[in-house]
Short mmCIF file of C-alpha atoms in Angstrom, two decimals:
data_model
loop_
_atom_site.label_atom_id
_atom_site.label_comp_id
_atom_site.label_asym_id
_atom_site.label_seq_id
_atom_site.Cartn_x
_atom_site.Cartn_y
_atom_site.Cartn_z
CA MET A 15 110.83 131.23 -2.41
CA PRO A 16 111.58 127.55 -1.70
CA ILE A 17 114.51 126.04 0.21
CA VAL A 18 117.75 127.83 -0.68
CA ASN A 19 119.94 125.43 -2.68
CA ARG A 20 123.16 126.51 -0.98
CA LEU A 21 121.61 125.81 2.43
CA ALA A 22 120.48 122.38 1.28
CA ASP A 23 124.11 121.74 0.28
CA LEU A 24 125.27 122.85 3.73
CA ALA A 25 122.74 120.66 5.56
CA ASP A 26 125.20 117.87 6.39
CA GLU A 27 127.73 120.32 7.81
CA ILE A 28 125.07 122.11 9.87
CA THR A 29 123.73 118.75 11.08
CA ALA A 30 127.21 117.85 12.30
CA TRP A 31 127.32 121.06 14.35
CA ARG A 32 123.87 120.29 15.75
CA ARG A 33 124.81 116.77 16.79
CA ASP A 34 128.01 117.98 18.41
CA PHE A 35 125.96 120.44 20.49
CA HIS A 36 123.53 117.64 21.28
CA GLU A 37 126.32 115.36 22.44
CA ASN A 38 127.74 118.05 24.72
CA PRO A 39 124.76 119.76 26.38
CA GLU A 40 125.17 122.58 28.87
CA ILE A 41 122.44 124.07 31.04
CA LEU A 42 121.50 127.63 31.97
CA TYR A 43 124.56 129.94 31.96
CA GLU A 44 127.03 127.05 31.80
CA THR A 45 127.07 127.19 27.99
CA VAL A 46 130.81 127.86 27.88
CA ARG A 47 131.76 125.15 25.38
CA THR A 48 128.71 125.85 23.21
CA ALA A 49 129.37 129.60 23.16
CA GLY A 50 133.03 128.97 22.38
CA LYS A 51 132.19 126.82 19.37
CA VAL A 52 129.57 129.34 18.19
CA ALA A 53 132.11 132.17 18.37
CA GLU A 54 134.76 130.06 16.63
CA LEU A 55 132.41 129.21 13.78
CA LEU A 56 131.24 132.80 13.38
CA GLU A 57 134.86 133.94 13.16
CA SER A 58 135.54 131.29 10.51
CA PHE A 59 132.58 132.53 8.46
CA GLY A 60 134.08 136.02 8.27
CA VAL A 61 131.38 137.64 10.38
CA ASP A 62 132.26 141.31 10.81
CA GLU A 63 132.12 141.35 14.59
CA VAL A 64 131.93 138.62 17.22
CA THR A 65 131.43 139.46 20.89
CA THR A 66 131.29 136.92 23.71
CA GLY A 67 130.28 137.16 27.35
CA ILE A 68 127.07 139.10 26.79
CA GLY A 69 124.63 138.10 29.52
CA LYS A 70 127.40 135.94 31.04
CA THR A 71 127.81 133.43 28.20
CA GLY A 72 125.86 134.89 25.29
CA VAL A 73 127.40 135.51 21.86
CA VAL A 74 126.58 138.29 19.41
CA GLY A 75 127.65 138.36 15.77
CA VAL A 76 127.30 141.27 13.35
CA ILE A 77 127.03 140.78 9.59
CA LYS A 78 127.03 143.89 7.40
CA GLY A 79 125.33 144.02 4.05
CA ARG A 80 126.72 145.12 0.70
CA ASN A 81 126.33 148.78 1.61
CA GLY A 82 128.62 148.46 4.63
CA GLY A 83 125.79 147.97 7.06
CA ALA A 84 124.20 151.39 6.70
CA GLY A 85 120.47 151.57 7.31
CA ARG A 86 118.18 149.25 9.19
CA THR A 87 119.25 146.44 11.53
CA VAL A 88 117.44 143.14 12.10
CA GLY A 89 118.16 140.81 15.02
CA LEU A 90 117.82 137.02 14.87
CA ARG A 91 117.90 135.01 18.08
CA ALA A 92 118.64 131.37 18.95
CA ASP A 93 118.85 129.80 22.41
CA MET A 94 121.78 127.52 23.32
CA ASP A 95 121.02 125.84 26.67
CA ALA A 96 119.92 122.29 27.45
CA LEU A 97 117.78 120.82 30.24
CA PRO A 98 118.55 118.80 33.40
CA ILE A 99 117.01 115.61 31.97
CA GLU A 100 118.54 112.16 31.47
CA GLU A 101 118.42 111.34 27.75
CA GLU A 102 116.67 108.17 26.56
CA THR A 103 116.90 108.48 22.77
CA GLY A 104 119.56 105.82 22.25
CA LYS A 105 120.99 107.90 19.39
CA PRO A 106 124.69 107.53 18.54
CA TYR A 107 125.12 111.25 19.28
CA ALA A 108 123.19 111.10 22.57
CA SER A 109 124.28 113.28 25.46
CA LYS A 110 127.62 112.46 27.05
CA ALA A 111 126.76 114.55 30.13
CA ALA A 112 124.88 112.65 32.82
CA GLY A 113 121.54 114.21 33.69
CA LYS A 114 121.68 116.78 30.89
CA MET A 115 120.21 116.73 27.39
CA HIS A 116 118.94 118.94 24.60
CA ALA A 117 115.30 118.04 25.20
CA CYS A 118 113.91 121.25 23.71
CA GLY A 119 115.83 121.53 20.45
CA HIS A 120 118.04 124.47 21.29
CA ASP A 121 120.90 122.57 19.68
CA GLY A 122 118.95 122.74 16.43
CA HIS A 123 118.05 126.40 16.90
CA THR A 124 121.71 127.27 17.40
CA ALA A 125 122.83 125.22 14.39
CA MET A 126 120.18 126.73 12.09
CA LEU A 127 121.15 130.29 12.99
CA LEU A 128 124.81 129.40 12.45
CA GLY A 129 123.91 128.00 9.03
CA ALA A 130 122.09 131.21 8.15
CA ALA A 131 125.04 133.28 9.42
CA LYS A 132 127.45 131.33 7.21
CA TYR A 133 125.28 131.88 4.15
CA LEU A 134 124.66 135.57 4.85
CA SER A 135 128.38 136.15 5.42
CA GLU A 136 129.16 134.51 2.08
CA THR A 137 126.52 136.26 -0.02
CA ARG A 138 125.89 139.65 1.67
CA ASN A 139 122.83 139.92 -0.55
CA PHE A 140 121.21 142.61 1.59
CA ASP A 141 121.66 146.23 2.66
CA GLY A 142 121.81 147.05 6.34
CA THR A 143 122.97 144.94 9.26
CA VAL A 144 122.07 141.57 10.74
CA VAL A 145 122.73 140.84 14.42
CA VAL A 146 122.77 137.14 15.23
CA ILE A 147 122.08 136.49 18.92
CA PHE A 148 123.04 133.25 20.64
CA GLN A 149 121.46 133.25 24.08
CA PRO A 150 122.09 131.15 27.19
CA ALA A 151 119.67 130.22 29.95
CA GLU A 152 116.29 130.28 28.23
CA GLU A 153 115.17 127.32 30.34
CA GLY A 154 114.32 129.23 33.50
CA GLY A 155 117.36 131.49 33.73
CA ALA A 156 116.06 134.55 31.85
CA GLY A 157 119.12 134.67 29.62
CA ALA A 158 117.38 137.06 27.24
CA LYS A 159 116.94 139.57 30.05
CA ALA A 160 120.56 139.09 31.10
CA MET A 161 121.72 139.91 27.58
CA ILE A 162 119.44 142.96 27.44
CA ASP A 163 120.71 144.12 30.84
CA ASP A 164 124.23 143.72 29.45
CA GLY A 165 123.49 146.15 26.63
CA LEU A 166 122.23 143.92 23.82
CA MET A 167 119.77 146.47 22.46
CA THR A 168 121.92 149.55 23.08
CA ARG A 169 125.30 148.24 21.92
CA TRP A 170 123.70 146.73 18.81
CA PRO A 171 120.64 148.89 18.10
CA MET A 172 118.04 146.81 16.27
CA ASP A 173 114.91 147.92 14.50
CA GLU A 174 113.26 144.49 14.73
CA VAL A 175 114.01 141.14 16.34
CA TYR A 176 112.80 137.64 15.44
CA GLY A 177 112.79 134.24 17.13
CA MET A 178 111.92 130.68 16.12
CA HIS A 179 111.18 127.42 17.95
CA ASN A 180 110.67 123.89 16.69
CA TYR A 181 107.22 122.34 17.17
CA PRO A 182 106.81 118.56 17.59
CA GLY A 183 103.66 117.19 15.99
CA MET A 184 103.65 119.71 13.16
CA PRO A 185 105.03 118.38 9.84
CA VAL A 186 108.51 119.51 8.84
CA GLY A 187 108.15 122.33 6.33
CA GLU A 188 105.13 123.88 8.02
CA PHE A 189 104.99 126.92 10.30
CA ALA A 190 102.59 128.46 12.83
CA ILE A 191 102.28 131.92 14.29
CA CYS A 192 99.71 134.39 15.63
CA LYS A 193 99.42 138.07 16.43
CA GLY A 194 99.48 139.17 20.05
CA PRO A 195 100.10 136.66 22.84
CA ILE A 196 101.63 133.42 21.56
CA MET A 197 103.10 132.12 24.84
CA ALA A 198 102.18 132.75 28.44
CA ALA A 199 103.65 134.61 31.37
CA THR A 200 105.24 132.12 33.77
CA ASP A 201 104.98 132.89 37.47
CA GLU A 202 105.90 130.74 40.47
CA PHE A 203 104.47 130.64 43.96
CA ARG A 204 105.26 129.18 47.35
CA ILE A 205 102.69 128.94 50.13
CA THR A 206 103.82 128.16 53.67
CA VAL A 207 101.02 127.06 56.01
CA THR A 208 101.77 127.06 59.72
CA GLY A 209 99.48 125.25 62.10
CA LYS A 210 99.97 123.46 65.41
CA GLY A 211 101.50 120.02 65.30
CA GLY A 212 100.66 117.14 67.56
CA HIS A 213 99.65 113.50 67.87
CA ALA A 214 97.58 112.17 64.99
CA ALA A 215 95.27 110.49 67.53
CA LYS A 216 94.41 113.89 69.06
CA PRO A 217 93.59 116.10 66.07
CA HIS A 218 91.34 118.32 68.20
CA GLN A 219 94.44 119.54 70.01
CA THR A 220 96.15 120.54 66.77
CA VAL A 221 95.72 122.88 63.83
CA ASP A 222 96.35 120.56 60.89
CA PRO A 223 98.29 122.29 58.07
CA VAL A 224 97.57 119.35 55.75
CA VAL A 225 93.84 120.03 55.98
CA VAL A 226 94.38 123.75 55.55
CA GLY A 227 96.69 123.20 52.59
CA SER A 228 94.19 120.85 50.98
CA LYS A 229 91.45 123.45 51.25
CA ILE A 230 93.77 126.02 49.70
CA VAL A 231 94.54 123.72 46.75
CA SER A 232 90.85 123.27 46.04
CA ALA A 233 90.02 126.95 46.42
CA LEU A 234 92.81 128.06 44.09
CA GLN A 235 91.02 126.29 41.25
CA THR A 236 88.17 128.78 41.55
CA ILE A 237 90.42 131.54 40.23
CA ALA A 238 90.11 130.10 36.73
CA SER A 239 86.56 128.78 37.10
CA ARG A 240 84.89 131.61 39.01
CA ASN A 241 87.08 134.74 38.97
CA ALA A 242 88.53 134.89 35.47
CA ASN A 243 86.53 135.89 32.43
CA PRO A 244 85.78 132.61 30.62
CA LEU A 245 87.21 134.16 27.44
CA ASP A 246 90.57 134.79 29.12
CA SER A 247 93.19 132.18 29.92
CA VAL A 248 94.75 131.56 33.31
CA VAL A 249 96.17 128.38 34.83
CA VAL A 250 96.91 127.86 38.52
CA SER A 251 98.65 124.56 39.21
CA VAL A 252 99.85 123.32 42.60
CA THR A 253 102.66 120.92 41.76
CA VAL A 254 104.33 120.37 45.15
CA PHE A 255 102.72 119.61 48.53
CA ASN A 256 105.20 118.81 51.29
CA ALA A 257 104.12 118.12 54.86
CA GLY A 258 105.00 115.72 57.64
CA SER A 259 107.35 112.78 57.97
CA ALA A 260 105.57 110.22 60.18
CA PHE A 261 102.24 108.39 59.93
CA ASN A 262 101.19 109.27 63.48
CA VAL A 263 102.22 112.91 63.67
CA ILE A 264 100.24 115.93 62.51
CA PRO A 265 102.96 118.28 61.28
CA GLN A 266 103.52 121.87 62.20
CA ASP A 267 103.93 123.16 58.65
CA ALA A 268 103.02 122.44 55.06
CA VAL A 269 104.60 123.93 51.93
CA LEU A 270 102.81 124.19 48.61
CA ARG A 271 104.49 125.25 45.38
CA GLY A 272 103.35 125.68 41.82
CA THR A 273 102.97 127.86 38.77
CA VAL A 274 100.56 130.43 37.36
CA ARG A 275 100.25 130.96 33.60
CA SER A 276 98.39 133.84 31.98
CA LEU A 277 98.15 135.63 28.65
CA ASN A 278 97.52 139.21 29.72
CA ALA A 279 98.47 141.59 32.51
CA ASP A 280 94.97 141.79 33.99
CA MET A 281 94.77 138.02 34.49
CA ARG A 282 98.25 137.99 35.97
CA ASP A 283 97.30 140.68 38.49
CA LEU A 284 93.96 138.99 39.25
CA ALA A 285 95.62 135.62 39.92
CA GLU A 286 98.15 137.10 42.32
CA LYS A 287 95.53 139.11 44.24
CA ARG A 288 93.03 136.28 44.52
CA MET A 289 95.72 133.85 45.62
CA GLY A 290 96.67 136.18 48.44
CA ASP A 291 93.02 136.55 49.50
CA ILE A 292 92.37 132.80 49.40
CA VAL A 293 95.52 131.79 51.24
CA THR A 294 95.11 134.19 54.14
CA SER A 295 91.34 133.79 54.56
CA ILE A 296 91.33 129.97 54.51
CA ALA A 297 94.22 129.82 56.95
CA ALA A 298 92.46 132.22 59.29
CA ALA A 299 89.27 130.16 59.14
CA PHE A 300 91.19 127.21 60.60
CA ASP A 301 93.19 129.24 63.14
CA ALA A 302 96.34 128.72 61.09
CA THR A 303 98.59 131.24 59.37
CA ALA A 304 99.79 131.16 55.77
CA LYS A 305 102.25 133.16 53.72
CA LEU A 306 102.15 133.51 49.93
CA GLU A 307 105.35 134.23 48.03
CA PHE A 308 104.54 135.08 44.40
CA ARG A 309 107.49 135.43 42.03
CA ARG A 310 106.85 136.84 38.59
CA GLY A 311 108.79 135.09 35.86
CA TYR A 312 108.85 135.56 32.10
CA PRO A 313 106.30 138.02 30.73
CA VAL A 314 103.82 137.14 27.99
CA THR A 315 105.47 136.50 24.62
CA ARG A 316 103.53 139.00 22.54
CA ASN A 317 104.01 139.19 18.77
CA HIS A 318 103.72 142.54 17.04
CA ASP A 319 101.11 142.74 14.30
CA ASP A 320 103.15 144.02 11.34
CA GLN A 321 106.13 141.78 12.07
CA THR A 322 103.82 138.76 12.47
CA ASP A 323 102.34 139.37 9.03
CA PHE A 324 105.83 139.76 7.62
CA ALA A 325 107.15 136.58 9.28
CA ALA A 326 104.13 134.62 8.05
CA GLU A 327 104.69 135.81 4.49
CA ILE A 328 108.34 134.74 4.61
CA ALA A 329 107.36 131.35 6.04
CA GLU A 330 104.71 130.92 3.36
CA GLY A 331 107.31 131.62 0.72
CA ILE A 332 109.39 128.75 2.10
CA ALA A 333 106.58 126.31 2.92
CA GLY A 334 104.02 127.08 0.23
CA ASP A 335 100.33 127.96 0.30
CA GLY A 336 98.32 126.49 3.14
CA LYS A 337 101.42 125.45 5.11
CA VAL A 338 101.47 128.37 7.53
CA ASN A 339 98.91 128.58 10.31
CA ARG A 340 98.56 132.31 10.97
CA SER A 341 96.21 131.93 13.94
CA ILE A 342 97.62 129.18 16.13
CA GLU A 343 96.15 129.10 19.63
CA PRO A 344 98.51 130.62 22.20
CA MET A 345 100.39 128.16 24.40
CA MET A 346 100.57 128.29 28.17
CA GLY A 347 104.26 127.45 28.13
CA GLY A 348 106.72 130.30 28.61
CA GLU A 349 109.55 131.76 26.53
CA ASP A 350 112.04 134.44 27.51
CA PHE A 351 112.19 135.85 23.98
CA SER A 352 109.30 137.82 25.49
CA TYR A 353 111.86 140.23 26.99
CA MET A 354 113.26 141.01 23.54
CA LEU A 355 109.76 141.59 22.17
CA GLU A 356 109.19 144.09 24.97
CA GLU A 357 112.26 146.00 23.77
CA ARG A 358 111.75 145.88 20.00
CA PRO A 359 108.98 144.99 17.53
CA GLY A 360 109.26 141.47 16.19
CA ALA A 361 107.69 138.04 16.01
CA PHE A 362 108.19 134.51 17.31
CA ILE A 363 107.30 131.62 15.00
CA PHE A 364 106.98 127.85 15.34
CA ALA A 365 108.52 125.50 12.75
CA GLY A 366 107.34 121.90 12.42
CA ASN A 367 109.61 119.23 13.93
CA GLY A 368 107.60 116.30 12.57
CA ASP A 369 106.31 113.26 14.43
CA THR A 370 108.74 113.32 17.35
CA ALA A 371 108.53 113.06 21.12
CA GLY A 372 107.34 116.23 22.81
CA LEU A 373 109.51 119.01 24.14
CA HIS A 374 111.16 118.32 27.51
CA HIS A 375 110.71 114.57 27.05
CA PRO A 376 113.71 112.23 27.55
CA GLU A 377 113.09 110.68 24.12
CA TYR A 378 112.88 114.01 22.27
CA ASP A 379 115.33 114.77 19.48
CA PHE A 380 115.50 117.72 17.11
CA ASN A 381 114.60 116.68 13.57
CA ASP A 382 117.56 117.42 11.28
CA ASP A 383 115.21 117.58 8.27
CA LEU A 384 114.13 120.96 9.67
CA ILE A 385 117.62 122.44 9.24
CA PRO A 386 117.41 123.63 5.60
CA VAL A 387 113.86 124.86 6.21
CA GLY A 388 114.77 126.92 9.25
CA CYS A 389 117.97 128.27 7.70
CA SER A 390 116.07 129.30 4.58
CA TYR A 391 113.49 131.10 6.72
CA TRP A 392 116.21 133.16 8.41
CA VAL A 393 117.97 133.99 5.16
CA LYS A 394 114.84 135.00 3.26
CA LEU A 395 113.63 137.04 6.21
CA VAL A 396 116.86 139.06 6.15
CA GLU A 397 117.02 139.45 2.37
CA THR A 398 113.39 140.58 2.26
CA ALA A 399 113.52 142.89 5.29
CA LEU A 400 116.81 144.44 4.11
CA PRO A 401 116.66 144.31 0.29
CA ALA A 402 119.87 145.03 -1.56
CA LYS A 403 119.69 147.88 -4.03
CA ALA A 404 120.49 147.04 -7.62
CA ALA A 405 124.10 147.66 -8.51
#
């Protein structure tokens, strides 16, 4: 089950779509141009149904198999949004939008799913229905949830749903996946410490929120080192510490912000509880007050066992023996495909992007050599999950 010849022939055309998306990045729910081009292309392919405006700017396409679409339905998802990063690739198709770039490869994800949709619309070599999902706002906007809230799973009932993401550092043509958690829950927090400001030369007459905040930062690290089971994963990172504006003034307030990453519900609950305990108790010990605001973000991206085995087998058919890591270590980054996996069984897989800059880096670029590989994965997944009966 190697690369599909027809998809190899389409690679230049698909690459042109990808580079157009790259040149014209849009962030979060602002993917109006991208969604418009996606819908236009799907219509030109002869897709049976194209619906726009799902989850604000999402696009859904429906492709029916040879039997008119009767039977099972499989969903395939690609994300469309870019990031608020200034591009530094120097490529001729570099971003034309100041401060925005496709630094995570969603331009490639969108193009690959379009390529698969074109092929599937041409061949219809399957029975059942394929729903191709083009999602906005993966990068922090929970676009997957917005599409679900807008009826994605009820208007287009799916039996299974699959996602894919490129992976810098892994050779093109290789894949990686695992059962269970593959990416972390992503929570945010804000801690406001209120003390008593005053002259820096008279600290005894103040309650210094900088000192209190510093103690809180140190103590938060004990959640991972002393509260969590060493076999579980949890990360608590303070990434912002704002306080004061003058060298000789002890400020009244300090604000700390950061993120918590975890791979299971128990660790998520533990982190939130222990943070609350630490923040209030340390503040009280210094006669200060502190407030914790804990906002839960994307849930854990959790692959389903049977669908993971199936996805790995399809990938192995494309890549060959020994080219699919079936037990990759989970990553502490987040992914809002998690919401779709909470609604339907499915699996999320990584596809090698080669020796490129890392994701979210200003020099990152999607590797166009991945296009026929990723398209072939989508096509073979559909044709295997929804086999056409012999005529």
